[in-house]
Amino acid sequence: GDLPKTQRFIDIAHISDAEAASMINKLSPQILVDLNGYLSGSRMQIVALRPAPLCVHHFAQPSTMGAPYVHTFLADTVIAPPEHQPFYTEKLAYVPGVFLSTSASAFSPEAASFPPSDPHPRPGLDLPLAPQALVCSFNAFYKVQPLQFSLWSRVLSVRPKYSLVLRSKNGQTEGCFAEEASKLGVGRERVHFTGDLSGDAHVKRCAACELVLDTDHFNGITTTATVLWAGSPVVTFPTENNAGRCSATMLNSVGATELIARDRRDYERLLLALTHPESGPAKLKVLRSKLSAARMSAPLFQPRHMAAAYERYFFSEWEAVVHSGGGVKTHSIVLP
């Protein structure tokens, strides 16, 4: 209902890349925005045909496209620090705050009424009902690296009142994780697997976890945003690659930088501190209250904030292109 009346949606799923590029070109757009990159369902061949004078890459694949026909990467200074410009074929342009914004409230408005300092009740959410506290990771299995799983197991081996919950779609993989945890000193009865839940139920499940574990090198993106909307603390540490910095920029956006570890050793120290049997519960309560308070004001959950940044960028960038005679130069710009 908030979209401009001139907004048009055209379904191109049924036509070829060449046909789509031709159709886009006939509409005479100044700027083409790619939101997918080379991920599943990619249609970069449309972009390669250059149907618009300027192409901007943003969102789903937070890294360089390495292609001369993609001119700008719209990011933030955590995802793509200015000193990383030499590693991009695109110029870096920065939105203020955070590189993404989610309308999480649209699919789970009920989250705003969750208890501000305590986990959501577990019944009906495909979680173990045993009295143990839960550390959870809802990221895809392929993101969990051996070093990280060993670290999680090491923490759990000295925190017997905590159990681990992983998202699962594959029984064989479940067996491998449970067996590896057992080898590392964590009994199989403390490793649980949960299936997919949709919409509001998944948000409630995220809210039912005492602590959420992020994966390094390839963070949760949508997952981390959902967990933070649910009000649960998520611990991460940024790596050198872009996909390993997504959760850090989101935590920065909600003002929870104390959940961003400096390195792997600091990540383990932070997990041990937050799961400490005596001091951990109080720290988690404070963090949950902080995240709940940020839910309605943080840029991460303000799509209009992102829309305004988009508008400023598009107008300023097109004006720069016109003034330069149509050429596109490689440089970094920072939006006000």
C-alpha positions as a LaTeX table, in Angstrom:
\begin{tabular}{lrrr}
\hline
Residue & $x$ (\AA) & $y$ (\AA) & $z$ (\AA) \\
\hline
Gly1 & 0.00 & 0.00 & 0.00 \\
Asp2 & 3.01 & 2.33 & 0.44 \\
Leu3 & 4.35 & 1.83 & $-3.10$ \\
Pro4 & 4.12 & 4.75 & $-5.55$ \\
Lys5 & 1.25 & 4.48 & $-8.01$ \\
Thr6 & 3.79 & 4.60 & $-10.85$ \\
Gln7 & 5.52 & 1.46 & $-9.54$ \\
Arg8 & 5.50 & $-1.37$ & $-12.08$ \\
Phe9 & 6.26 & $-5.05$ & $-11.59$ \\
Ile10 & 7.03 & $-7.04$ & $-14.72$ \\
Asp11 & 7.49 & $-10.82$ & $-14.51$ \\
Ile12 & 10.47 & $-11.92$ & $-16.63$ \\
Ala13 & 10.71 & $-15.49$ & $-15.34$ \\
His14 & 9.24 & $-16.91$ & $-18.53$ \\
Ile15 & 11.46 & $-15.10$ & $-21.05$ \\
Ser16 & 15.12 & $-15.46$ & $-22.01$ \\
Asp17 & 17.93 & $-13.26$ & $-20.72$ \\
Ala18 & 18.28 & $-11.60$ & $-24.13$ \\
Glu19 & 14.54 & $-10.90$ & $-24.31$ \\
Ala20 & 14.55 & $-9.53$ & $-20.78$ \\
Ala21 & 17.53 & $-7.27$ & $-21.49$ \\
Ser22 & 15.86 & $-5.96$ & $-24.63$ \\
Met23 & 12.62 & $-5.25$ & $-22.79$ \\
Ile24 & 14.44 & $-3.45$ & $-19.98$ \\
Asn25 & 16.40 & $-1.39$ & $-22.48$ \\
Lys26 & 13.20 & $-0.27$ & $-24.23$ \\
Leu27 & 11.99 & 1.15 & $-20.91$ \\
Ser28 & 15.06 & 3.47 & $-20.98$ \\
Pro29 & 16.10 & 3.09 & $-17.34$ \\
Gln30 & 19.03 & 5.12 & $-16.04$ \\
Ile31 & 20.03 & 2.57 & $-13.39$ \\
Leu32 & 19.73 & $-1.22$ & $-13.20$ \\
Val33 & 19.98 & $-2.76$ & $-9.71$ \\
Asp34 & 21.11 & $-6.37$ & $-9.25$ \\
Leu35 & 20.05 & $-7.91$ & $-5.93$ \\
Asn36 & 21.23 & $-11.48$ & $-6.51$ \\
Gly37 & 24.75 & $-11.62$ & $-7.92$ \\
Tyr38 & 25.88 & $-15.14$ & $-8.80$ \\
Leu39 & 23.68 & $-16.90$ & $-6.26$ \\
Ser40 & 21.03 & $-19.49$ & $-7.09$ \\
Gly41 & 18.68 & $-18.21$ & $-9.78$ \\
Ser42 & 21.26 & $-15.73$ & $-11.03$ \\
Arg43 & 20.48 & $-13.90$ & $-14.27$ \\
Met44 & 23.70 & $-11.97$ & $-14.59$ \\
Gln45 & 23.57 & $-12.45$ & $-18.36$ \\
Ile46 & 20.87 & $-9.78$ & $-18.38$ \\
Val47 & 23.25 & $-7.41$ & $-16.63$ \\
Ala48 & 26.09 & $-8.40$ & $-18.99$ \\
Leu49 & 24.01 & $-7.19$ & $-21.95$ \\
Arg50 & 24.06 & $-3.71$ & $-20.37$ \\
Pro51 & 20.41 & $-2.73$ & $-20.78$ \\
Ala52 & 20.97 & 0.40 & $-18.66$ \\
Pro53 & 23.84 & 2.91 & $-18.56$ \\
Leu54 & 24.60 & 2.25 & $-14.90$ \\
Cys55 & 24.44 & $-1.04$ & $-12.96$ \\
Val56 & 24.44 & $-1.18$ & $-9.16$ \\
His57 & 25.01 & $-4.40$ & $-7.19$ \\
His58 & 23.54 & $-4.76$ & $-3.72$ \\
Phe59 & 22.36 & $-7.11$ & $-0.99$ \\
Ala60 & 22.29 & $-10.90$ & $-1.56$ \\
Gln61 & 25.94 & $-11.52$ & $-2.46$ \\
Pro62 & 27.97 & $-8.96$ & $-0.52$ \\
Ser63 & 31.13 & $-9.16$ & $-2.63$ \\
Thr64 & 32.60 & $-7.99$ & $-5.89$ \\
Met65 & 31.08 & $-9.30$ & $-9.12$ \\
Gly66 & 34.44 & $-8.97$ & $-10.88$ \\
Ala67 & 32.62 & $-7.75$ & $-13.98$ \\
Pro68 & 33.21 & $-4.54$ & $-15.97$ \\
Tyr69 & 29.47 & $-4.10$ & $-16.56$ \\
Val70 & 28.71 & $-3.76$ & $-12.83$ \\
His71 & 29.72 & $-0.25$ & $-11.87$ \\
Thr72 & 28.92 & 0.18 & $-8.17$ \\
Phe73 & 28.65 & $-1.97$ & $-5.07$ \\
Leu74 & 26.26 & $-0.41$ & $-2.56$ \\
Ala75 & 27.52 & $-1.47$ & 0.86 \\
Asp76 & 28.45 & $-0.22$ & 4.32 \\
Thr77 & 31.85 & 0.34 & 5.86 \\
Val78 & 31.82 & $-2.94$ & 7.83 \\
Ile79 & 30.93 & $-5.19$ & 4.89 \\
Ala80 & 33.37 & $-3.42$ & 2.55 \\
Pro81 & 35.82 & $-1.11$ & 4.33 \\
Pro82 & 37.20 & 1.71 & 2.15 \\
Glu83 & 40.68 & 0.18 & 2.29 \\
His84 & 39.28 & $-2.85$ & 0.44 \\
Gln85 & 38.51 & $-0.79$ & $-2.69$ \\
Pro86 & 41.52 & $-2.22$ & $-4.61$ \\
Phe87 & 39.89 & $-5.66$ & $-4.43$ \\
Tyr88 & 36.69 & $-4.54$ & $-6.17$ \\
Thr89 & 36.07 & $-3.97$ & $-9.84$ \\
Glu90 & 33.11 & $-1.83$ & $-8.79$ \\
Lys91 & 33.43 & 1.46 & $-7.00$ \\
Leu92 & 32.26 & 1.32 & $-3.39$ \\
Ala93 & 29.30 & 3.47 & $-2.38$ \\
Tyr94 & 28.13 & 3.55 & 1.21 \\
Val95 & 24.69 & 3.74 & 2.72 \\
Pro96 & 24.70 & 5.12 & 6.25 \\
Gly97 & 24.55 & 2.54 & 9.01 \\
Val98 & 23.90 & $-0.89$ & 7.56 \\
Phe99 & 23.87 & $-2.38$ & 4.05 \\
Leu100 & 20.48 & $-4.02$ & 4.43 \\
Ser101 & 17.17 & $-3.43$ & 6.10 \\
Thr102 & 14.45 & $-5.95$ & 6.77 \\
Ser103 & 10.72 & $-5.64$ & 7.25 \\
Ala104 & 10.78 & $-8.45$ & 9.79 \\
Ser105 & 7.76 & $-6.85$ & 11.45 \\
Ala106 & 5.71 & $-7.69$ & 8.37 \\
Phe107 & 5.92 & $-11.45$ & 8.93 \\
Ser108 & 6.13 & $-11.44$ & 12.72 \\
Pro109 & 4.58 & $-8.35$ & 14.30 \\
Glu110 & 3.92 & $-10.45$ & 17.41 \\
Ala111 & 7.66 & $-10.36$ & 18.20 \\
Ala112 & 7.26 & $-6.80$ & 19.43 \\
Ser113 & 5.27 & $-8.17$ & 22.39 \\
Phe114 & 7.75 & $-10.91$ & 23.38 \\
Pro115 & 9.08 & $-10.72$ & 26.96 \\
Pro116 & 11.96 & $-8.21$ & 26.83 \\
Ser117 & 14.45 & $-10.13$ & 28.98 \\
Asp118 & 13.49 & $-13.82$ & 28.94 \\
Pro119 & 13.40 & $-16.50$ & 26.22 \\
His120 & 10.06 & $-17.36$ & 24.62 \\
Pro121 & 8.40 & $-20.58$ & 25.90 \\
Arg122 & 9.54 & $-23.64$ & 23.88 \\
Pro123 & 6.39 & $-25.81$ & 23.48 \\
Gly124 & 5.25 & $-26.20$ & 19.88 \\
Leu125 & 8.47 & $-24.84$ & 18.40 \\
Asp126 & 10.32 & $-28.11$ & 17.60 \\
Leu127 & 12.82 & $-27.55$ & 20.41 \\
Pro128 & 13.83 & $-29.86$ & 23.26 \\
Leu129 & 11.72 & $-29.35$ & 26.38 \\
Ala130 & 14.39 & $-30.63$ & 28.77 \\
Pro131 & 15.54 & $-28.18$ & 31.46 \\
Gln132 & 18.89 & $-27.44$ & 29.78 \\
Ala133 & 19.48 & $-23.97$ & 28.39 \\
Leu134 & 19.91 & $-23.82$ & 24.61 \\
Val135 & 22.67 & $-22.53$ & 22.36 \\
Cys136 & 21.39 & $-22.66$ & 18.79 \\
Ser137 & 22.57 & $-22.20$ & 15.23 \\
Phe138 & 19.94 & $-21.97$ & 12.52 \\
Asn139 & 22.46 & $-21.42$ & 9.74 \\
Ala140 & 22.70 & $-23.99$ & 6.95 \\
Phe141 & 24.89 & $-27.01$ & 7.73 \\
Tyr142 & 27.36 & $-26.25$ & 4.96 \\
Lys143 & 28.31 & $-23.02$ & 6.76 \\
Val144 & 29.53 & $-24.90$ & 9.84 \\
Gln145 & 33.29 & $-25.41$ & 9.55 \\
Pro146 & 35.20 & $-28.08$ & 11.52 \\
Leu147 & 37.19 & $-25.54$ & 13.55 \\
Gln148 & 34.02 & $-23.80$ & 14.60 \\
Phe149 & 32.17 & $-26.96$ & 15.52 \\
Ser150 & 35.18 & $-28.02$ & 17.61 \\
Leu151 & 35.05 & $-24.66$ & 19.37 \\
Trp152 & 31.31 & $-25.02$ & 20.10 \\
Ser153 & 31.88 & $-28.53$ & 21.43 \\
Arg154 & 34.77 & $-27.36$ & 23.59 \\
Val155 & 32.54 & $-24.73$ & 25.19 \\
Leu156 & 29.69 & $-27.21$ & 25.70 \\
Ser157 & 32.03 & $-29.75$ & 27.28 \\
Val158 & 32.55 & $-27.36$ & 30.21 \\
Arg159 & 28.97 & $-26.06$ & 30.26 \\
Pro160 & 26.92 & $-29.23$ & 31.05 \\
Lys161 & 23.70 & $-27.27$ & 31.62 \\
Tyr162 & 23.60 & $-26.21$ & 27.95 \\
Ser163 & 22.47 & $-28.21$ & 24.92 \\
Leu164 & 23.18 & $-27.49$ & 21.24 \\
Val165 & 20.40 & $-27.09$ & 18.66 \\
Leu166 & 21.16 & $-27.17$ & 14.93 \\
Arg167 & 18.81 & $-26.72$ & 11.98 \\
Ser168 & 18.56 & $-29.94$ & 9.99 \\
Lys169 & 17.15 & $-31.27$ & 6.75 \\
Asn170 & 19.24 & $-34.42$ & 6.46 \\
Gly171 & 19.31 & $-37.42$ & 8.79 \\
Gln172 & 22.73 & $-38.58$ & 7.62 \\
Thr173 & 24.23 & $-35.17$ & 8.36 \\
Glu174 & 22.60 & $-35.19$ & 11.79 \\
Gly175 & 24.36 & $-38.46$ & 12.58 \\
Cys176 & 27.73 & $-37.04$ & 11.53 \\
Phe177 & 27.35 & $-33.96$ & 13.72 \\
Ala178 & 26.15 & $-35.97$ & 16.73 \\
Glu179 & 29.02 & $-38.45$ & 16.35 \\
Glu180 & 31.60 & $-35.68$ & 16.06 \\
Ala181 & 30.20 & $-33.90$ & 19.11 \\
Ser182 & 30.41 & $-37.15$ & 21.07 \\
Lys183 & 34.08 & $-37.52$ & 20.10 \\
Leu184 & 34.65 & $-34.00$ & 21.39 \\
Gly185 & 33.08 & $-34.67$ & 24.76 \\
Val186 & 29.45 & $-33.66$ & 24.22 \\
Gly187 & 26.95 & $-36.49$ & 24.66 \\
Arg188 & 24.49 & $-37.20$ & 21.87 \\
Glu189 & 21.61 & $-36.44$ & 24.25 \\
Arg190 & 22.78 & $-32.81$ & 24.30 \\
Val191 & 22.80 & $-32.34$ & 20.51 \\
His192 & 19.36 & $-31.68$ & 19.02 \\
Phe193 & 18.14 & $-31.03$ & 15.50 \\
Thr194 & 15.18 & $-28.96$ & 14.42 \\
Gly195 & 13.41 & $-28.74$ & 11.08 \\
Asp196 & 12.11 & $-25.81$ & 9.09 \\
Leu197 & 9.38 & $-23.61$ & 10.50 \\
Ser198 & 7.81 & $-20.76$ & 8.62 \\
Gly199 & 7.18 & $-17.13$ & 9.46 \\
Asp200 & 6.06 & $-16.31$ & 12.96 \\
Ala201 & 6.78 & $-19.81$ & 14.33 \\
His202 & 10.44 & $-19.56$ & 13.31 \\
Val203 & 10.76 & $-16.13$ & 14.93 \\
Lys204 & 9.31 & $-17.56$ & 18.15 \\
Arg205 & 11.80 & $-20.44$ & 17.96 \\
Cys206 & 14.66 & $-17.95$ & 17.61 \\
Ala207 & 13.31 & $-16.09$ & 20.62 \\
Ala208 & 13.22 & $-19.32$ & 22.66 \\
Cys209 & 17.02 & $-19.77$ & 22.52 \\
Glu210 & 19.17 & $-18.45$ & 25.32 \\
Leu211 & 22.04 & $-17.77$ & 22.90 \\
Val212 & 22.51 & $-18.05$ & 19.12 \\
Leu213 & 25.82 & $-19.00$ & 17.49 \\
Asp214 & 26.86 & $-17.45$ & 14.20 \\
Thr215 & 29.09 & $-19.26$ & 11.70 \\
Asp216 & 32.33 & $-17.66$ & 10.56 \\
His217 & 33.39 & $-17.11$ & 6.94 \\
Phe218 & 29.73 & $-17.41$ & 5.88 \\
Asn219 & 27.45 & $-15.75$ & 8.40 \\
Gly220 & 23.76 & $-15.96$ & 8.76 \\
Ile221 & 22.25 & $-13.01$ & 6.86 \\
Thr222 & 18.48 & $-13.40$ & 6.87 \\
Thr223 & 18.93 & $-15.74$ & 9.84 \\
Thr224 & 20.84 & $-13.20$ & 11.92 \\
Ala225 & 18.33 & $-10.46$ & 11.10 \\
Thr226 & 15.50 & $-12.76$ & 12.20 \\
Val227 & 17.27 & $-13.72$ & 15.43 \\
Leu228 & 17.87 & $-10.07$ & 16.31 \\
Trp229 & 14.26 & $-9.18$ & 15.54 \\
Ala230 & 13.26 & $-12.01$ & 17.90 \\
Gly231 & 15.40 & $-10.39$ & 20.60 \\
Ser232 & 17.95 & $-13.17$ & 21.09 \\
Pro233 & 21.70 & $-12.45$ & 21.39 \\
Val234 & 23.85 & $-13.79$ & 18.55 \\
Val235 & 27.64 & $-14.02$ & 18.84 \\
Thr236 & 29.86 & $-13.54$ & 15.78 \\
Phe237 & 33.33 & $-12.49$ & 14.75 \\
Pro238 & 34.06 & $-10.82$ & 11.42 \\
Thr239 & 36.49 & $-12.52$ & 9.04 \\
Glu240 & 38.31 & $-10.98$ & 6.10 \\
Asn241 & 35.77 & $-12.08$ & 3.49 \\
Asn242 & 32.51 & $-10.16$ & 2.97 \\
Ala243 & 30.17 & $-13.04$ & 3.80 \\
Gly244 & 31.90 & $-13.32$ & 7.17 \\
Arg245 & 31.13 & $-9.71$ & 8.09 \\
Cys246 & 27.35 & $-9.56$ & 7.63 \\
Ser247 & 26.36 & $-10.32$ & 11.22 \\
Ala248 & 28.88 & $-7.82$ & 12.58 \\
Thr249 & 27.32 & $-4.97$ & 10.62 \\
Met250 & 23.84 & $-5.97$ & 11.81 \\
Leu251 & 24.96 & $-6.12$ & 15.44 \\
Asn252 & 26.57 & $-2.74$ & 14.97 \\
Ser253 & 23.26 & $-1.42$ & 13.64 \\
Val254 & 21.33 & $-2.55$ & 16.73 \\
Gly255 & 24.00 & $-1.24$ & 19.10 \\
Ala256 & 25.14 & $-4.65$ & 20.36 \\
Thr257 & 28.82 & $-4.43$ & 19.48 \\
Glu258 & 29.73 & $-6.36$ & 22.63 \\
Leu259 & 28.54 & $-9.48$ & 20.79 \\
Ile260 & 31.18 & $-9.01$ & 18.06 \\
Ala261 & 34.35 & $-10.94$ & 18.90 \\
Arg262 & 37.76 & $-9.77$ & 17.72 \\
Asp263 & 38.93 & $-13.22$ & 16.63 \\
Arg264 & 38.29 & $-16.92$ & 17.18 \\
Arg265 & 39.87 & $-16.93$ & 20.64 \\
Asp266 & 37.78 & $-13.93$ & 21.68 \\
Tyr267 & 34.70 & $-15.65$ & 20.26 \\
Glu268 & 35.31 & $-18.63$ & 22.56 \\
Arg269 & 35.94 & $-16.34$ & 25.52 \\
Leu270 & 32.66 & $-14.55$ & 24.84 \\
Leu271 & 30.70 & $-17.81$ & 24.62 \\
Leu272 & 32.19 & $-19.00$ & 27.89 \\
Ala273 & 31.30 & $-15.72$ & 29.59 \\
Leu274 & 27.70 & $-15.70$ & 28.36 \\
Thr275 & 27.12 & $-19.35$ & 29.34 \\
His276 & 28.78 & $-19.06$ & 32.75 \\
Pro277 & 26.46 & $-20.76$ & 35.27 \\
Glu278 & 26.62 & $-17.87$ & 37.74 \\
Ser279 & 27.14 & $-14.63$ & 35.79 \\
Gly280 & 25.89 & $-15.70$ & 32.34 \\
Pro281 & 22.09 & $-15.51$ & 32.90 \\
Ala282 & 22.24 & $-11.91$ & 34.10 \\
Lys283 & 24.38 & $-10.89$ & 31.10 \\
Leu284 & 21.94 & $-12.57$ & 28.71 \\
Lys285 & 18.99 & $-10.77$ & 30.33 \\
Val286 & 20.69 & $-7.42$ & 29.84 \\
Leu287 & 21.45 & $-8.22$ & 26.20 \\
Arg288 & 17.89 & $-9.37$ & 25.48 \\
Ser289 & 16.50 & $-6.19$ & 27.01 \\
Lys290 & 18.90 & $-4.13$ & 24.91 \\
Leu291 & 17.94 & $-5.91$ & 21.69 \\
Ser292 & 14.23 & $-5.62$ & 22.48 \\
Ala293 & 14.61 & $-1.87$ & 22.99 \\
Ala294 & 16.47 & $-1.52$ & 19.67 \\
Arg295 & 13.87 & $-3.49$ & 17.73 \\
Met296 & 11.68 & $-0.50$ & 16.90 \\
Ser297 & 14.42 & 2.05 & 16.18 \\
Ala298 & 17.53 & 0.32 & 14.75 \\
Pro299 & 18.24 & 1.04 & 11.06 \\
Leu300 & 18.30 & $-2.73$ & 10.46 \\
Phe301 & 14.53 & $-2.78$ & 11.02 \\
Gln302 & 13.69 & 0.50 & 9.30 \\
Pro303 & 13.10 & $-0.18$ & 5.57 \\
Arg304 & 12.18 & 3.46 & 5.02 \\
His305 & 15.67 & 4.38 & 6.22 \\
Met306 & 17.12 & 2.17 & 3.49 \\
Ala307 & 14.68 & 3.48 & 0.87 \\
Ala308 & 15.69 & 7.07 & 1.61 \\
Ala309 & 19.38 & 6.13 & 1.32 \\
Tyr310 & 18.65 & 4.44 & $-2.01$ \\
Glu311 & 16.95 & 7.55 & $-3.33$ \\
Arg312 & 19.79 & 9.84 & $-2.30$ \\
Tyr313 & 22.33 & 7.53 & $-3.85$ \\
Phe314 & 20.51 & 7.03 & $-7.16$ \\
Phe315 & 19.95 & 10.74 & $-7.72$ \\
Ser316 & 23.48 & 11.74 & $-6.74$ \\
Glu317 & 25.10 & 8.96 & $-8.77$ \\
Trp318 & 23.11 & 9.64 & $-11.92$ \\
Glu319 & 23.88 & 13.34 & $-11.62$ \\
Ala320 & 27.58 & 12.47 & $-11.36$ \\
Val321 & 27.35 & 10.28 & $-14.47$ \\
Val322 & 25.63 & 13.02 & $-16.45$ \\
His323 & 28.20 & 15.61 & $-15.40$ \\
Ser324 & 31.05 & 13.28 & $-16.34$ \\
Gly325 & 29.71 & 12.90 & $-19.86$ \\
Gly326 & 28.38 & 9.38 & $-19.28$ \\
Gly327 & 31.61 & 7.81 & $-18.06$ \\
Val328 & 31.82 & 5.70 & $-14.90$ \\
Lys329 & 34.90 & 6.16 & $-12.73$ \\
Thr330 & 36.19 & 3.96 & $-9.92$ \\
His331 & 36.16 & 5.79 & $-6.61$ \\
Ser332 & 34.53 & 5.57 & $-3.20$ \\
Ile333 & 31.69 & 7.90 & $-2.24$ \\
Val334 & 30.01 & 8.33 & 1.13 \\
Leu335 & 26.38 & 9.38 & 1.32 \\
Pro336 & 25.37 & 12.01 & 3.86 \\
\hline
\end{tabular}
